[in-house]
Short mmCIF file of N, CA and C in Angstrom, two decimals:
data_model
loop_
_atom_site.label_atom_id
_atom_site.label_comp_id
_atom_site.label_asym_id
_atom_site.label_seq_id
_atom_site.Cartn_x
_atom_site.Cartn_y
_atom_site.Cartn_z
N MET U 1 0.86 -1.26 -0.04
CA MET U 1 -0.06 0.02 0.01
C MET U 1 0.87 1.23 -0.11
N ASP U 2 0.73 2.13 -0.99
CA ASP U 2 1.41 3.33 -0.99
C ASP U 2 0.74 4.36 0.00
N ARG U 3 1.61 4.78 0.87
CA ARG U 3 1.11 5.80 1.87
C ARG U 3 0.99 7.19 1.46
N SER U 4 1.51 7.48 0.10
CA SER U 4 1.38 8.89 -0.22
C SER U 4 -0.08 9.25 -0.52
N SER U 5 -0.97 8.30 -0.70
CA SER U 5 -2.46 8.53 -0.89
C SER U 5 -3.26 8.37 0.46
N GLU U 6 -2.62 8.13 1.61
CA GLU U 6 -3.24 8.07 2.89
C GLU U 6 -3.49 9.50 3.34
N PRO U 7 -4.52 9.60 4.32
CA PRO U 7 -4.71 10.89 5.00
C PRO U 7 -3.48 11.29 5.71
N GLN U 8 -3.21 12.61 5.83
CA GLN U 8 -2.01 13.08 6.51
C GLN U 8 -2.06 13.09 7.96
N ARG U 9 -3.11 12.53 8.63
CA ARG U 9 -3.16 12.67 10.15
C ARG U 9 -1.86 11.97 10.85
N TYR U 10 -1.14 11.14 10.03
CA TYR U 10 0.12 10.54 10.68
C TYR U 10 1.29 11.11 10.02
N ALA U 11 1.33 12.39 9.80
CA ALA U 11 2.47 13.06 9.12
C ALA U 11 3.05 14.05 10.13
N TYR U 12 4.28 14.53 9.73
CA TYR U 12 4.93 15.55 10.45
C TYR U 12 5.82 16.36 9.43
N THR U 13 6.11 17.54 9.83
CA THR U 13 6.97 18.28 9.18
C THR U 13 8.04 18.98 10.08
N LEU U 14 9.31 19.01 9.67
CA LEU U 14 10.37 19.70 10.41
C LEU U 14 11.16 20.62 9.46
N THR U 15 11.76 21.56 10.05
CA THR U 15 12.45 22.59 9.24
C THR U 15 13.77 22.89 10.01
N ARG U 16 14.85 23.13 9.30
CA ARG U 16 16.17 23.57 9.77
C ARG U 16 16.67 24.51 8.86
N GLU U 17 17.47 25.62 9.34
CA GLU U 17 18.34 26.43 8.62
C GLU U 17 19.62 26.04 8.74
N LEU U 18 20.31 25.79 7.56
CA LEU U 18 21.61 25.33 7.49
C LEU U 18 22.62 26.19 6.89
N ASP U 19 23.90 26.23 7.43
CA ASP U 19 24.94 27.08 6.98
C ASP U 19 25.71 26.34 5.83
N ALA U 20 24.90 26.29 4.65
CA ALA U 20 25.47 25.62 3.46
C ALA U 20 24.63 25.99 2.35
N SER U 21 25.08 25.75 1.17
CA SER U 21 24.43 26.02 -0.12
C SER U 21 23.43 24.86 -0.33
N ALA U 22 22.40 25.13 -1.14
CA ALA U 22 21.52 24.02 -1.44
C ALA U 22 22.30 22.81 -2.13
N ALA U 23 23.19 23.14 -2.97
CA ALA U 23 23.99 22.11 -3.71
C ALA U 23 24.79 21.18 -2.54
N GLU U 24 25.37 21.84 -1.53
CA GLU U 24 26.05 21.12 -0.54
C GLU U 24 25.13 20.19 0.19
N VAL U 25 23.95 20.73 0.63
CA VAL U 25 22.98 20.03 1.37
C VAL U 25 22.52 18.81 0.56
N PHE U 26 22.26 19.05 -0.76
CA PHE U 26 21.74 18.03 -1.59
C PHE U 26 22.72 16.84 -1.68
N ALA U 27 23.99 17.27 -1.89
CA ALA U 27 25.15 16.21 -1.89
C ALA U 27 25.31 15.52 -0.58
N ALA U 28 24.96 16.20 0.55
CA ALA U 28 25.02 15.45 1.83
C ALA U 28 23.93 14.38 1.98
N TRP U 29 22.86 14.48 1.18
CA TRP U 29 21.72 13.62 1.20
C TRP U 29 21.91 12.56 0.14
N THR U 30 22.70 12.67 -0.87
CA THR U 30 22.75 11.81 -2.05
C THR U 30 24.05 11.17 -2.37
N GLU U 31 25.12 11.51 -1.68
CA GLU U 31 26.39 11.05 -1.92
C GLU U 31 26.88 10.24 -0.79
N PRO U 32 27.12 8.87 -0.85
CA PRO U 32 27.52 8.15 0.50
C PRO U 32 28.70 8.74 1.17
N GLU U 33 29.67 9.33 0.53
CA GLU U 33 30.99 9.79 1.34
C GLU U 33 30.52 11.11 2.01
N ARG U 34 29.51 11.71 1.63
CA ARG U 34 29.04 13.01 2.30
C ARG U 34 27.99 12.70 3.25
N TYR U 35 27.37 11.65 3.13
CA TYR U 35 26.23 11.19 4.07
C TYR U 35 26.74 10.63 5.30
N VAL U 36 27.72 9.87 5.29
CA VAL U 36 28.25 9.00 6.50
C VAL U 36 28.72 10.10 7.58
N PRO U 37 29.47 11.13 7.28
CA PRO U 37 30.05 11.93 8.41
C PRO U 37 29.03 12.51 9.31
N TRP U 38 27.78 12.79 8.90
CA TRP U 38 26.86 13.51 9.79
C TRP U 38 25.67 12.70 10.04
N SER U 39 25.37 11.50 9.44
CA SER U 39 24.09 10.73 9.55
C SER U 39 24.23 9.76 10.59
N GLY U 40 25.28 9.22 10.95
CA GLY U 40 25.29 8.18 11.87
C GLY U 40 25.24 6.75 11.20
N ALA U 41 25.33 6.87 9.78
CA ALA U 41 25.51 5.57 9.04
C ALA U 41 26.87 4.86 9.31
N VAL U 42 26.72 3.57 9.23
CA VAL U 42 28.03 2.70 9.38
C VAL U 42 28.83 2.81 8.13
N PRO U 43 30.04 3.32 8.18
CA PRO U 43 30.83 3.47 6.84
C PRO U 43 30.84 2.10 6.16
N GLY U 44 30.80 2.23 4.85
CA GLY U 44 30.85 1.12 3.98
C GLY U 44 29.56 0.37 3.74
N THR U 45 28.37 0.94 4.29
CA THR U 45 27.09 0.37 4.28
C THR U 45 26.14 1.06 3.43
N VAL U 46 26.52 2.27 2.99
CA VAL U 46 25.70 3.20 2.39
C VAL U 46 25.72 3.12 0.89
N GLU U 47 24.62 2.87 0.27
CA GLU U 47 24.43 2.90 -1.23
C GLU U 47 23.34 3.85 -1.52
N MET U 48 23.56 4.65 -2.64
CA MET U 48 22.66 5.70 -2.99
C MET U 48 22.70 5.81 -4.44
N ASP U 49 21.55 5.54 -5.24
CA ASP U 49 21.47 5.68 -6.54
C ASP U 49 20.37 6.78 -6.76
N ALA U 50 20.79 7.94 -6.62
CA ALA U 50 19.99 9.18 -6.53
C ALA U 50 19.36 9.45 -7.85
N ARG U 51 18.41 8.74 -8.41
CA ARG U 51 17.57 8.97 -9.54
C ARG U 51 16.24 8.41 -9.43
N PRO U 52 15.19 8.89 -9.94
CA PRO U 52 13.89 8.36 -9.79
C PRO U 52 13.87 6.82 -10.03
N GLY U 53 13.44 5.98 -9.19
CA GLY U 53 13.43 4.55 -9.19
C GLY U 53 14.71 3.80 -8.74
N GLY U 54 15.81 4.70 -8.42
CA GLY U 54 16.98 4.31 -7.91
C GLY U 54 16.77 3.76 -6.33
N ALA U 55 17.66 2.84 -5.92
CA ALA U 55 17.54 2.31 -4.53
C ALA U 55 18.52 3.16 -3.69
N TRP U 56 18.27 3.16 -2.36
CA TRP U 56 19.19 3.61 -1.31
C TRP U 56 19.14 2.64 -0.09
N ARG U 57 20.26 2.62 0.51
CA ARG U 57 20.43 1.67 1.71
C ARG U 57 21.33 2.13 2.57
N ALA U 58 21.23 1.97 3.85
CA ALA U 58 22.28 2.37 4.87
C ALA U 58 22.03 1.51 6.10
N VAL U 59 23.02 1.36 6.85
CA VAL U 59 22.96 0.69 8.17
C VAL U 59 23.26 1.72 9.06
N MET U 60 22.38 2.13 10.07
CA MET U 60 22.49 3.15 10.90
C MET U 60 23.03 2.71 12.26
N SER U 61 23.82 3.45 12.85
CA SER U 61 24.39 3.01 14.27
C SER U 61 23.43 3.68 15.25
N THR U 62 23.34 3.09 16.38
CA THR U 62 22.58 3.47 17.50
C THR U 62 23.47 3.98 18.71
N PRO U 63 22.99 4.88 19.54
CA PRO U 63 23.77 5.33 20.67
C PRO U 63 24.30 4.21 21.56
N ASN U 64 23.53 3.03 21.55
CA ASN U 64 23.91 2.12 22.51
C ASN U 64 24.69 1.00 21.88
N GLY U 65 25.26 1.30 20.65
CA GLY U 65 26.10 0.39 19.96
C GLY U 65 25.61 -0.54 19.07
N GLY U 66 24.27 -0.56 18.96
CA GLY U 66 23.68 -1.40 17.97
C GLY U 66 23.64 -0.65 16.61
N SER U 67 22.82 -1.32 15.77
CA SER U 67 22.67 -0.88 14.43
C SER U 67 21.32 -1.41 13.85
N PHE U 68 20.86 -0.80 12.83
CA PHE U 68 19.59 -1.22 12.15
C PHE U 68 19.63 -0.59 10.66
N PRO U 69 19.15 -1.47 9.72
CA PRO U 69 19.12 -1.09 8.38
C PRO U 69 18.01 -0.28 7.91
N LEU U 70 18.26 0.62 7.01
CA LEU U 70 17.22 1.45 6.36
C LEU U 70 17.38 1.15 4.95
N THR U 71 16.22 1.01 4.14
CA THR U 71 16.22 0.75 2.71
C THR U 71 15.05 1.59 2.22
N GLY U 72 15.09 1.74 0.81
CA GLY U 72 14.06 2.36 0.18
C GLY U 72 14.40 2.71 -1.29
N SER U 73 13.74 3.65 -1.80
CA SER U 73 13.96 4.08 -3.24
C SER U 73 13.67 5.55 -3.47
N TYR U 74 14.30 6.11 -4.37
CA TYR U 74 14.09 7.55 -4.77
C TYR U 74 12.77 7.60 -5.62
N LEU U 75 11.84 8.39 -5.14
CA LEU U 75 10.66 8.45 -5.99
C LEU U 75 10.67 9.67 -6.80
N GLU U 76 11.23 10.77 -6.27
CA GLU U 76 11.48 11.99 -7.27
C GLU U 76 12.80 12.58 -6.77
N VAL U 77 13.54 13.07 -7.77
CA VAL U 77 14.75 13.66 -7.60
C VAL U 77 14.81 15.05 -8.46
N GLU U 78 15.03 16.10 -7.89
CA GLU U 78 15.24 17.45 -8.46
C GLU U 78 16.55 18.03 -7.81
N ALA U 79 17.56 17.95 -8.61
CA ALA U 79 18.82 18.24 -8.10
C ALA U 79 18.91 19.56 -7.36
N ASP U 80 19.40 19.69 -6.24
CA ASP U 80 19.67 20.87 -5.31
C ASP U 80 18.25 21.53 -4.85
N ARG U 81 17.25 20.79 -4.99
CA ARG U 81 15.92 21.38 -4.67
C ARG U 81 14.93 20.36 -3.84
N ARG U 82 14.96 19.12 -4.31
CA ARG U 82 13.81 18.26 -3.80
C ARG U 82 14.24 16.84 -3.99
N LEU U 83 13.94 15.97 -2.85
CA LEU U 83 14.06 14.49 -2.95
C LEU U 83 12.82 14.07 -2.25
N VAL U 84 12.21 13.03 -2.96
CA VAL U 84 11.03 12.29 -2.27
C VAL U 84 11.54 10.92 -2.19
N LEU U 85 11.67 10.35 -1.00
CA LEU U 85 12.23 8.96 -0.78
C LEU U 85 10.99 8.06 -0.25
N GLY U 86 11.04 6.79 -0.90
CA GLY U 86 10.15 5.75 -0.22
C GLY U 86 11.00 5.15 0.82
N MET U 87 10.47 4.70 1.92
CA MET U 87 11.30 4.05 3.06
C MET U 87 10.60 2.89 3.50
N ASP U 88 11.17 1.67 3.41
CA ASP U 88 10.68 0.47 3.79
C ASP U 88 10.55 0.49 5.23
N VAL U 89 9.56 0.08 5.83
CA VAL U 89 9.36 0.18 7.37
C VAL U 89 9.06 -1.13 7.89
N PRO U 90 10.07 -1.78 8.70
CA PRO U 90 9.78 -3.21 9.18
C PRO U 90 8.42 -3.30 9.83
N GLY U 91 7.69 -4.34 9.56
CA GLY U 91 6.53 -4.49 10.20
C GLY U 91 5.30 -3.82 9.59
N HIS U 92 5.45 -3.08 8.55
CA HIS U 92 4.34 -2.35 7.89
C HIS U 92 4.46 -2.65 6.35
N ALA U 93 3.23 -2.82 5.92
CA ALA U 93 3.15 -3.06 4.34
C ALA U 93 3.44 -1.62 3.66
N GLY U 94 4.06 -1.66 2.45
CA GLY U 94 4.32 -0.50 1.76
C GLY U 94 5.38 0.35 2.17
N GLN U 95 5.50 1.50 1.81
CA GLN U 95 6.59 2.41 2.16
C GLN U 95 6.05 3.68 2.81
N ALA U 96 6.80 4.10 3.73
CA ALA U 96 6.64 5.47 4.27
C ALA U 96 7.31 6.44 3.14
N VAL U 97 6.69 7.69 3.05
CA VAL U 97 7.26 8.60 2.06
C VAL U 97 7.84 9.93 2.82
N MET U 98 8.99 10.13 2.45
CA MET U 98 9.71 11.42 3.04
C MET U 98 10.00 12.30 1.97
N THR U 99 9.77 13.53 2.16
CA THR U 99 9.99 14.54 1.13
C THR U 99 10.97 15.55 1.84
N VAL U 100 12.12 15.87 1.14
CA VAL U 100 13.20 16.74 1.57
C VAL U 100 13.22 17.88 0.57
N GLU U 101 12.81 19.17 1.08
CA GLU U 101 12.78 20.30 0.19
C GLU U 101 13.91 21.30 0.66
N LEU U 102 14.60 21.74 -0.39
CA LEU U 102 15.78 22.72 -0.04
C LEU U 102 15.29 24.20 -0.67
N ASP U 103 15.48 25.17 0.14
CA ASP U 103 15.30 26.54 -0.41
C ASP U 103 16.45 27.43 0.07
N GLU U 104 17.06 27.97 -1.00
CA GLU U 104 18.27 28.93 -0.80
C GLU U 104 17.72 30.25 -1.07
N PRO U 105 16.89 30.93 -0.24
CA PRO U 105 16.15 32.18 -0.66
C PRO U 105 17.09 33.43 -1.04
N ASP U 106 18.10 33.58 -0.39
CA ASP U 106 18.90 34.66 -0.80
C ASP U 106 20.11 34.43 -1.55
N GLY U 107 20.37 33.25 -1.91
CA GLY U 107 21.47 32.83 -2.65
C GLY U 107 22.73 33.01 -2.01
N ALA U 108 22.87 33.15 -0.79
CA ALA U 108 24.09 33.54 0.04
C ALA U 108 24.68 32.28 0.68
N GLY U 109 24.21 31.10 0.35
CA GLY U 109 24.91 29.94 0.99
C GLY U 109 24.27 29.52 2.19
N ARG U 110 23.03 29.98 2.41
CA ARG U 110 22.29 29.45 3.64
C ARG U 110 21.00 28.91 3.12
N THR U 111 20.68 27.57 3.62
CA THR U 111 19.62 26.91 2.96
C THR U 111 18.50 26.46 4.02
N ARG U 112 17.26 26.58 3.71
CA ARG U 112 16.21 26.04 4.64
C ARG U 112 15.89 24.76 4.12
N LEU U 113 15.91 23.78 4.92
CA LEU U 113 15.57 22.46 4.66
C LEU U 113 14.40 22.11 5.38
N THR U 114 13.35 21.62 4.50
CA THR U 114 11.95 21.25 5.12
C THR U 114 11.86 19.65 4.91
N LEU U 115 11.69 18.92 5.89
CA LEU U 115 11.39 17.51 5.71
C LEU U 115 10.06 17.13 6.24
N ALA U 116 9.37 16.39 5.41
CA ALA U 116 8.03 15.93 5.75
C ALA U 116 7.80 14.48 5.53
N GLN U 117 7.08 13.77 6.36
CA GLN U 117 6.94 12.33 6.28
C GLN U 117 5.69 11.98 6.57
N SER U 118 5.09 11.00 5.65
CA SER U 118 3.82 10.41 6.16
C SER U 118 4.12 8.94 6.81
N CYS U 119 3.23 8.57 7.79
CA CYS U 119 3.57 7.33 8.47
C CYS U 119 2.23 6.51 8.62
N ALA U 120 2.32 5.29 8.90
CA ALA U 120 1.12 4.43 9.00
C ALA U 120 0.30 4.66 10.21
N ASP U 121 0.94 5.13 11.27
CA ASP U 121 0.20 5.27 12.48
C ASP U 121 0.85 6.18 13.33
N ALA U 122 0.26 6.52 14.56
CA ALA U 122 0.76 7.44 15.49
C ALA U 122 2.23 7.09 16.11
N GLU U 123 2.23 5.80 16.47
CA GLU U 123 3.51 5.37 16.92
C GLU U 123 4.63 5.45 15.96
N GLU U 124 4.46 4.94 14.71
CA GLU U 124 5.54 5.07 13.68
C GLU U 124 5.81 6.59 13.58
N ARG U 125 4.81 7.45 13.39
CA ARG U 125 5.14 8.93 13.30
C ARG U 125 5.92 9.51 14.51
N ASP U 126 5.66 9.10 15.74
CA ASP U 126 6.42 9.65 16.78
C ASP U 126 7.78 9.26 16.70
N MET U 127 8.12 7.94 16.43
CA MET U 127 9.46 7.43 16.41
C MET U 127 10.25 8.08 15.18
N ALA U 128 9.49 8.19 14.04
CA ALA U 128 10.08 8.71 12.82
C ALA U 128 10.53 10.20 13.03
N GLU U 129 9.66 10.96 13.65
CA GLU U 129 9.75 12.34 13.98
C GLU U 129 10.99 12.61 14.81
N GLN U 130 11.07 11.81 15.88
CA GLN U 130 12.24 11.92 16.84
C GLN U 130 13.50 11.53 16.14
N GLY U 131 13.47 10.53 15.39
CA GLY U 131 14.76 10.10 14.53
C GLY U 131 15.12 11.26 13.53
N SER U 132 14.10 11.77 12.94
CA SER U 132 14.35 12.78 11.97
C SER U 132 14.90 14.07 12.64
N ALA U 133 14.35 14.45 13.69
CA ALA U 133 14.86 15.62 14.32
C ALA U 133 16.25 15.49 14.74
N MET U 134 16.66 14.34 15.31
CA MET U 134 18.14 14.05 15.59
C MET U 134 19.01 14.07 14.47
N LEU U 135 18.44 13.65 13.29
CA LEU U 135 19.21 13.62 12.00
C LEU U 135 19.35 15.03 11.53
N LEU U 136 18.33 15.74 11.62
CA LEU U 136 18.49 17.21 11.15
C LEU U 136 19.37 18.11 12.00
N ASP U 137 19.26 17.77 13.30
CA ASP U 137 20.19 18.37 14.22
C ASP U 137 21.68 18.09 13.89
N SER U 138 21.98 16.91 13.69
CA SER U 138 23.21 16.40 13.31
C SER U 138 23.71 17.11 12.02
N LEU U 139 22.92 17.14 11.07
CA LEU U 139 23.29 17.88 9.80
C LEU U 139 23.57 19.27 9.96
N ALA U 140 22.72 19.90 10.71
CA ALA U 140 22.96 21.42 11.08
C ALA U 140 24.44 21.45 11.83
N ASP U 141 24.62 20.71 12.72
CA ASP U 141 25.89 20.72 13.43
C ASP U 141 27.08 20.49 12.43
N HIS U 142 26.85 19.48 11.59
CA HIS U 142 27.94 19.27 10.57
C HIS U 142 28.31 20.58 9.78
N PHE U 143 27.27 21.26 9.34
CA PHE U 143 27.46 22.35 8.41
C PHE U 143 27.92 23.64 9.21
N SER U 144 27.59 23.56 10.56
CA SER U 144 28.09 24.77 11.29
C SER U 144 29.49 24.58 11.86
N GLY U 145 30.05 23.39 11.66
CA GLY U 145 31.48 23.08 12.02
C GLY U 145 31.46 22.50 13.35
N ARG U 146 30.40 22.17 13.95
CA ARG U 146 30.36 21.64 15.42
C ARG U 146 30.21 20.07 15.20
N ALA U 147 30.47 19.37 14.18
CA ALA U 147 30.18 17.98 14.07
C ALA U 147 30.79 17.13 15.21
N SER U 148 30.27 16.20 15.65
CA SER U 148 30.58 15.40 16.73
C SER U 148 31.81 14.45 16.35
N GLY U 149 32.24 14.49 15.23
CA GLY U 149 33.32 13.55 14.97
C GLY U 149 32.74 12.12 14.52
N ARG U 150 31.55 11.99 14.07
CA ARG U 150 31.09 10.79 13.58
C ARG U 150 31.79 10.53 12.34
#
């Protein structure tokens, strides 16, 4: 079941201002060597075929030393502006849909990133929103020069 057609009651939206150009932020989301330093992904596990229909995969580390896989596909790709990703969610039929939109309003190398995701239920939404918030905070820290050394 494709969740993009479901009611948006189990959806969330997050926004972050980043000290980087839209091109730099887009590369950080679509190039494995640029994704690993800020995302918490295990080096050597990230694959990204950033084109419509292309697959992506990453094994993410957890604070307690564990890990979990994430997989999905790129549904839409507009370089330096927009990504729509389908995400496989264990235990749920179909894919969650995440949209990442980039806006560089003044062209001065500062980008507003808006991330929106639809989820199957409230529990999935709450967990996904918490994880996405941590991911965006890490990305903001990465571009501000305060990266934690991941």
